[in-house]
Coordinates of C-alpha atoms in Angstrom, one line a residue:
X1177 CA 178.8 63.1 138.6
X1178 CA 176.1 61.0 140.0
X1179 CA 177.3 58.1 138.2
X1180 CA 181.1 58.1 139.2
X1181 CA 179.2 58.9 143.1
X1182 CA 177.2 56.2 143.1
X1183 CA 180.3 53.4 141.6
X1184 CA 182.7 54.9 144.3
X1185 CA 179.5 54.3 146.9
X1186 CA 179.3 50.5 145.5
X1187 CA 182.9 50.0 145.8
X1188 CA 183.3 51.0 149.1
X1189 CA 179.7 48.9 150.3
X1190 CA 181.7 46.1 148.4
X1191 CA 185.0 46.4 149.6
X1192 CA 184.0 47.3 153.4
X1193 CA 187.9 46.3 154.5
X1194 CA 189.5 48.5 151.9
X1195 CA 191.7 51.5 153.6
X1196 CA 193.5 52.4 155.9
X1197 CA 192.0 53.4 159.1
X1198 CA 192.9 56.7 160.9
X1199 CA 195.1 57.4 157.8
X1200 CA 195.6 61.5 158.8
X1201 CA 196.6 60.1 162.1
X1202 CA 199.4 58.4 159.9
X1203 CA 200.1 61.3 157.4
X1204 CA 200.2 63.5 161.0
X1205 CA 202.7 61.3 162.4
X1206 CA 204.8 61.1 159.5
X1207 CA 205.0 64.9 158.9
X1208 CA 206.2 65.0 162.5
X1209 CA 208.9 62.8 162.2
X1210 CA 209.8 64.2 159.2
X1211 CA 210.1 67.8 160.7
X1212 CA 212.5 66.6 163.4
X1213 CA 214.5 65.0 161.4
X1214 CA 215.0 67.6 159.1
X1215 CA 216.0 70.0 162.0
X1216 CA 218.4 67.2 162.9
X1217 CA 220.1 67.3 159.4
X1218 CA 222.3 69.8 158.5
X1219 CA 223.0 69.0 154.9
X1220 CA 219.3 69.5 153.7
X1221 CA 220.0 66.1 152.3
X1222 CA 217.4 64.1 154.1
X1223 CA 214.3 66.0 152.4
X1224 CA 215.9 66.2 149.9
X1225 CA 215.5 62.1 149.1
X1226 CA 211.6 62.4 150.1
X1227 CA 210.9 65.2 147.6
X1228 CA 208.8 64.7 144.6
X1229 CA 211.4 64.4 141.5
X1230 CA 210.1 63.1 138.4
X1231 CA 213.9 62.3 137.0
X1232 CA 215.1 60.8 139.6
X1233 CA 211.8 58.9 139.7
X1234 CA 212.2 57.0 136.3
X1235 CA 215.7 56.3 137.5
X1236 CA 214.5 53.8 140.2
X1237 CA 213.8 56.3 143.3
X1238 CA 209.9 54.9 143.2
X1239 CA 209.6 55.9 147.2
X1240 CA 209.3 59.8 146.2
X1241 CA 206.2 58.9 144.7
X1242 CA 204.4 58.3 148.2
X1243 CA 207.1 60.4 150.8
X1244 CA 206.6 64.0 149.2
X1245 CA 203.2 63.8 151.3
X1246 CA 205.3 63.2 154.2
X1247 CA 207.5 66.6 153.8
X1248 CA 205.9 69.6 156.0
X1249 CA 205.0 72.5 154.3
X1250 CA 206.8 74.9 156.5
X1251 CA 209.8 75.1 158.4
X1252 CA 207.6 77.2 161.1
X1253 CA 207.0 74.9 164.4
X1254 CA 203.9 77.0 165.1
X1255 CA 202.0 77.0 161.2
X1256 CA 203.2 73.1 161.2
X1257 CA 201.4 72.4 164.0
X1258 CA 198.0 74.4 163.4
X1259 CA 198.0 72.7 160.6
X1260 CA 197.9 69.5 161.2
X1261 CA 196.0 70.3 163.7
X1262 CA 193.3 70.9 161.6
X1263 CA 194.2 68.4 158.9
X1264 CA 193.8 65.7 161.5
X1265 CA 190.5 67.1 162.7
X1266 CA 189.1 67.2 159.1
X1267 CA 191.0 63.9 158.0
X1268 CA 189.3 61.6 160.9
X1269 CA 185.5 63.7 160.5
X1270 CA 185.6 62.7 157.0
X1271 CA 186.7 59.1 157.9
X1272 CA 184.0 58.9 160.9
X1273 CA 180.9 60.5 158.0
X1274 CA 182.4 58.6 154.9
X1275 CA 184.0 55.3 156.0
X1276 CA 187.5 54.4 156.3
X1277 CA 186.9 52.9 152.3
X1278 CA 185.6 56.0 150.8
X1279 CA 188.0 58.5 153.2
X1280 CA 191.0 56.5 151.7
X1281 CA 190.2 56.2 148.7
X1282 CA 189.6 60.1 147.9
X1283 CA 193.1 60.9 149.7
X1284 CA 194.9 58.2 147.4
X1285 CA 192.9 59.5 144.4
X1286 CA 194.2 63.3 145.2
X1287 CA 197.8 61.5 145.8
X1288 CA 197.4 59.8 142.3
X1289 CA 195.9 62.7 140.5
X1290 CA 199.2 65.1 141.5
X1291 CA 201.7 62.0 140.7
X1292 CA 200.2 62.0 137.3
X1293 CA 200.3 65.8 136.6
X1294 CA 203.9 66.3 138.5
X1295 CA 205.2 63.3 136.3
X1296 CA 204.1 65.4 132.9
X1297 CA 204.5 68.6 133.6
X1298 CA 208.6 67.3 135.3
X1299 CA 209.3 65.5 132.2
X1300 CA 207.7 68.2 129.7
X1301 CA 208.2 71.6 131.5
X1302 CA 211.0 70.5 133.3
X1303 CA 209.6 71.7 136.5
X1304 CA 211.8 71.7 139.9
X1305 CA 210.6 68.9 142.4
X1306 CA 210.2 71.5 145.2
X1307 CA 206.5 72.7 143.1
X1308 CA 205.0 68.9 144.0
X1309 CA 203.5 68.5 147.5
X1310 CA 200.7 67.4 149.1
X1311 CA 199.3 70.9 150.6
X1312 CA 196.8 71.2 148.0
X1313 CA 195.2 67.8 148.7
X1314 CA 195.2 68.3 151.9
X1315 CA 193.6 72.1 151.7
X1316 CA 191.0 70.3 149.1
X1317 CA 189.2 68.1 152.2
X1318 CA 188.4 71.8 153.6
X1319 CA 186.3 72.1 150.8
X1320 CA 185.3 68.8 151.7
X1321 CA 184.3 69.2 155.2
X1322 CA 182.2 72.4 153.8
X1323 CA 180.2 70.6 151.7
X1324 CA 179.2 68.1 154.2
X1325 CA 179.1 70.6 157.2
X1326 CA 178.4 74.4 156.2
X1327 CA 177.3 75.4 159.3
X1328 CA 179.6 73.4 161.7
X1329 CA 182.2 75.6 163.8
X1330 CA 185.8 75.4 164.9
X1331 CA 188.1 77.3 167.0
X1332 CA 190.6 79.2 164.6
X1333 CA 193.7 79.9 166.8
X1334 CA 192.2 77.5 169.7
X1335 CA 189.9 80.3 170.6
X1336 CA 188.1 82.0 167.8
X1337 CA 184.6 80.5 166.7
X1338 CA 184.5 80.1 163.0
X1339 CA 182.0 78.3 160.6
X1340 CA 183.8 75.8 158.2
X1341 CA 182.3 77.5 155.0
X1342 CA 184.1 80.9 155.5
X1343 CA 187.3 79.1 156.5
X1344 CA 186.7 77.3 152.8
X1345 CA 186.2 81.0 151.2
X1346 CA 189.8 81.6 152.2
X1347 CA 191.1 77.9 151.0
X1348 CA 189.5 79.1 147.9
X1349 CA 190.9 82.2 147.9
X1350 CA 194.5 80.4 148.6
X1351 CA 193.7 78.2 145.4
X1352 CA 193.1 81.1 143.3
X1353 CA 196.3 82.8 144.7
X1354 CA 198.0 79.6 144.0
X1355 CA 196.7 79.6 140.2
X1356 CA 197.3 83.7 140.2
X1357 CA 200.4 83.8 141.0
X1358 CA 201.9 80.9 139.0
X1359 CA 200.2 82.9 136.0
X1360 CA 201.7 85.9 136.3
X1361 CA 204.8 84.3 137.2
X1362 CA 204.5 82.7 133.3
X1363 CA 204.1 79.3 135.3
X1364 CA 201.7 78.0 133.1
X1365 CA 201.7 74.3 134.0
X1366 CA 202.5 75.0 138.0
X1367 CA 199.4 76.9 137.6
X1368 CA 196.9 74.5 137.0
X1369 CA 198.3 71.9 140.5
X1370 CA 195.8 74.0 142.2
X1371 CA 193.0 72.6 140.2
X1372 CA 194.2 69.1 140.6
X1373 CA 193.3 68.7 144.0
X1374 CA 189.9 70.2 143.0
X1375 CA 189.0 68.0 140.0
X1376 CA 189.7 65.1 143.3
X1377 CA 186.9 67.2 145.0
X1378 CA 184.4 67.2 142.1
X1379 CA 185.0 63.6 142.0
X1380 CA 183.5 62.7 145.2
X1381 CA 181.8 65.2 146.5
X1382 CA 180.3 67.0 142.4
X1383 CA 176.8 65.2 143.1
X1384 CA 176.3 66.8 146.6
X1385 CA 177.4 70.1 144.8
X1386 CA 174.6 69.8 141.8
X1387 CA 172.1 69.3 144.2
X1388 CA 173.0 72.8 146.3
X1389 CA 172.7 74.3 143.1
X1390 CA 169.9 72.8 141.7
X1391 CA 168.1 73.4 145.3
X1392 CA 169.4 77.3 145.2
X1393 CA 168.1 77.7 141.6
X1394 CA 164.6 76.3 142.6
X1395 CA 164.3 78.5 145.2
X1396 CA 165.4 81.1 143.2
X1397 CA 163.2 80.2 140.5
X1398 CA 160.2 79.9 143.4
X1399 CA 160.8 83.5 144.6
X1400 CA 160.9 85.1 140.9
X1401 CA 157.5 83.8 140.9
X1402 CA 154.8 86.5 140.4
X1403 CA 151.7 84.1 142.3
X1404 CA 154.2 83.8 145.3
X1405 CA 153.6 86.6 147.8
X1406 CA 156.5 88.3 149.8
X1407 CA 154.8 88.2 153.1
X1408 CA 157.2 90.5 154.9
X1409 CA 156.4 93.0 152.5
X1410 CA 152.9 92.5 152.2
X1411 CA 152.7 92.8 155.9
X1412 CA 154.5 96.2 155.8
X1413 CA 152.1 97.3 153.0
X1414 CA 149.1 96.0 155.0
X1415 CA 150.0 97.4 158.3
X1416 CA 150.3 101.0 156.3
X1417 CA 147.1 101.0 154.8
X1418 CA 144.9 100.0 158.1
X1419 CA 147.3 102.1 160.3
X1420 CA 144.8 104.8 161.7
X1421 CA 141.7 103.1 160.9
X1422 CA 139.1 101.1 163.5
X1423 CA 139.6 97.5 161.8
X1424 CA 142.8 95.9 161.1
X1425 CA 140.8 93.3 158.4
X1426 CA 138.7 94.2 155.6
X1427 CA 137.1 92.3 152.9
X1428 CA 138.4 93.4 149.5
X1429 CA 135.1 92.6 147.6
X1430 CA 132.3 93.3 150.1
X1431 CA 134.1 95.8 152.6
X1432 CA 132.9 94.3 155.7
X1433 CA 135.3 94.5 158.6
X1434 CA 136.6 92.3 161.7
X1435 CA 135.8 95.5 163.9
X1436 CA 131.6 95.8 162.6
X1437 CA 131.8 91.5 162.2
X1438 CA 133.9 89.9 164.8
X1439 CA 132.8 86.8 164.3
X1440 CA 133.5 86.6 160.3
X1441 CA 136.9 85.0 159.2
X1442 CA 139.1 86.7 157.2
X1443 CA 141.9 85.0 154.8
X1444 CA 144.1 85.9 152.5
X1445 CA 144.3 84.9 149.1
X1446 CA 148.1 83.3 147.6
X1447 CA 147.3 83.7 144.1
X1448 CA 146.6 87.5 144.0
X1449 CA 149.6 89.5 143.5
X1450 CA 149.9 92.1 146.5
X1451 CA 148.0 91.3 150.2
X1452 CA 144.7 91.2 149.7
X1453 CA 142.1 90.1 153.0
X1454 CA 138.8 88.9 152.0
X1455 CA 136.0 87.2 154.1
X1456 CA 135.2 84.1 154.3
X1457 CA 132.4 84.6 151.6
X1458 CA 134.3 85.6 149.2
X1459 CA 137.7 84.1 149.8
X1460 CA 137.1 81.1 147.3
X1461 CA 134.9 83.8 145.0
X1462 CA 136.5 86.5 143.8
X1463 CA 138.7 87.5 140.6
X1464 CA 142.0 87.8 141.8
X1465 CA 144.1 91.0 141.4
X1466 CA 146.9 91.1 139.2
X1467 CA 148.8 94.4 140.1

């Protein structure tokens, strides 16, 4: 993953002119004028030329191969323009963090990745050109966004506060609908479009996601370890056993206390498993406990 990372990072340092700039502005656009053109038409026969059709394709209608991005994916006024309200807002952060080269070249990969699987599974499964579109490479740059910004907020419905990673829980949880439902359905190769737009987000964005995992497993790795002390609950432990008593330090090996010294330091020791306080005499000389 690293690899393909860093040869899509030298292409783009290479080819600093390469894109399209403010491309979901475009895509935003079309969808628009799409949409009220097609509540214009009465026959249905305007989308119909824009949809994804592999037959019709190989017969010299090469244009379907970039306008199926261009057809909304619902008739709703009010779900069309939430999202692409927030497919604009995503589209142009990515552009602004990544660089018009890289941002356009991971939406024309996703565009390229679901030509080549609509292509074989039209021509093998004979599957109906309504099942291509572009939601799910759009829905992919949520995951996206996630990776780059966990912790970064939007307003769902203009006026609820919502980090970006839960909002990518439930474009997961849409995917695995998606590949769910197809399955049960006995949709087999409609099935696995879902996972399309996600092999385009493993592409790009796989190293990032190695190094969250390798970070969670170190720290996970780091906690399992017995000679690192869980200082909340050696506190708790501590603050039991002096409860009641005159002294709130005492010296594990020679007893002396900060209440009968109060000028002796007192430290505790990393290495021994539990909280143990010795003095500052027998901090660096003592056997450490092991229970």
């Amino acid at each position: 993953m690293k690899k393909i990372s860093t040869a899509i990072n030298r292409f783009c340092a290479r080819h600093p002119r390469f894109g399209i700039p403010n491309l979901m502005l475009f895509i935003v656009i079309g969808n628009i004028i799409v949409y009220l053109f097609s509540m214009m038409d009465r026959t249905g026969y305007f989308i119909y030329y824009l949809l994804f059709n592999p037959q019709l394709i190989l017969q010299g209608q090469v244009w379907r191969l970039i306008t199926f991005i261009f057809v909304p994916e619902s008739n709703s006024l009010i779900f069309l323009a939430i999202s692409l309200y927030f497919y604009y807002f995503i589209g142009s952060t990515l552009e602004r963090q990544w660089g018009t080269p890289k941002f356009t070249l991971y939406y024309l990969c996703g565009i390229l990745c679901t030509v080549i699987y609509g292509m074989i599974i039209g021509l093998i499964g004979k599957v109906g050109y309504f099942a291509i579109g572009a939601s799910y490479i759009n829905l992919s740059m949520f995951f996206v966004f996630a990776t780059l910004f966990p912790e970064s907020r939007v307003l769902l419905f203009f006026f609820i506060p919502v980090k970006i990673k839960w909002l990518a829980f439930i474009d997961a949880a849409f995917f695995a609908f998606g590949i769910i439902s197809n399955l049960l359905a006995g949709q087999l190769l409609l099935a696995f479009i879902p996972l399309v737009a996600v092999l385009n987000y493993f592409i790009f964005c796989g190293d990032i996601l190695l190094d969250y995992i390798e970070r969670f497993r170190s720290r996970a790795s780091y906690r399992r370890n017995p000679n690192v002390v869980n200082f909340k609950k050696a506190a708790r432990q501590a603050k039991a056993e002096t409860e009641g008593k005159p002294y709130t330090r005492k010296c594990a090996v020679c007893g002396r206390t900060d209440t009968e010294y109060p000028d002796l330091e007192f430290r505790y020791c990393s290495r021994c498993e539990g909280y143990h306080c010795f003095c500052e005499d027998h901090i660096n000389n003592h056997i450490h406990f092991t229970e």
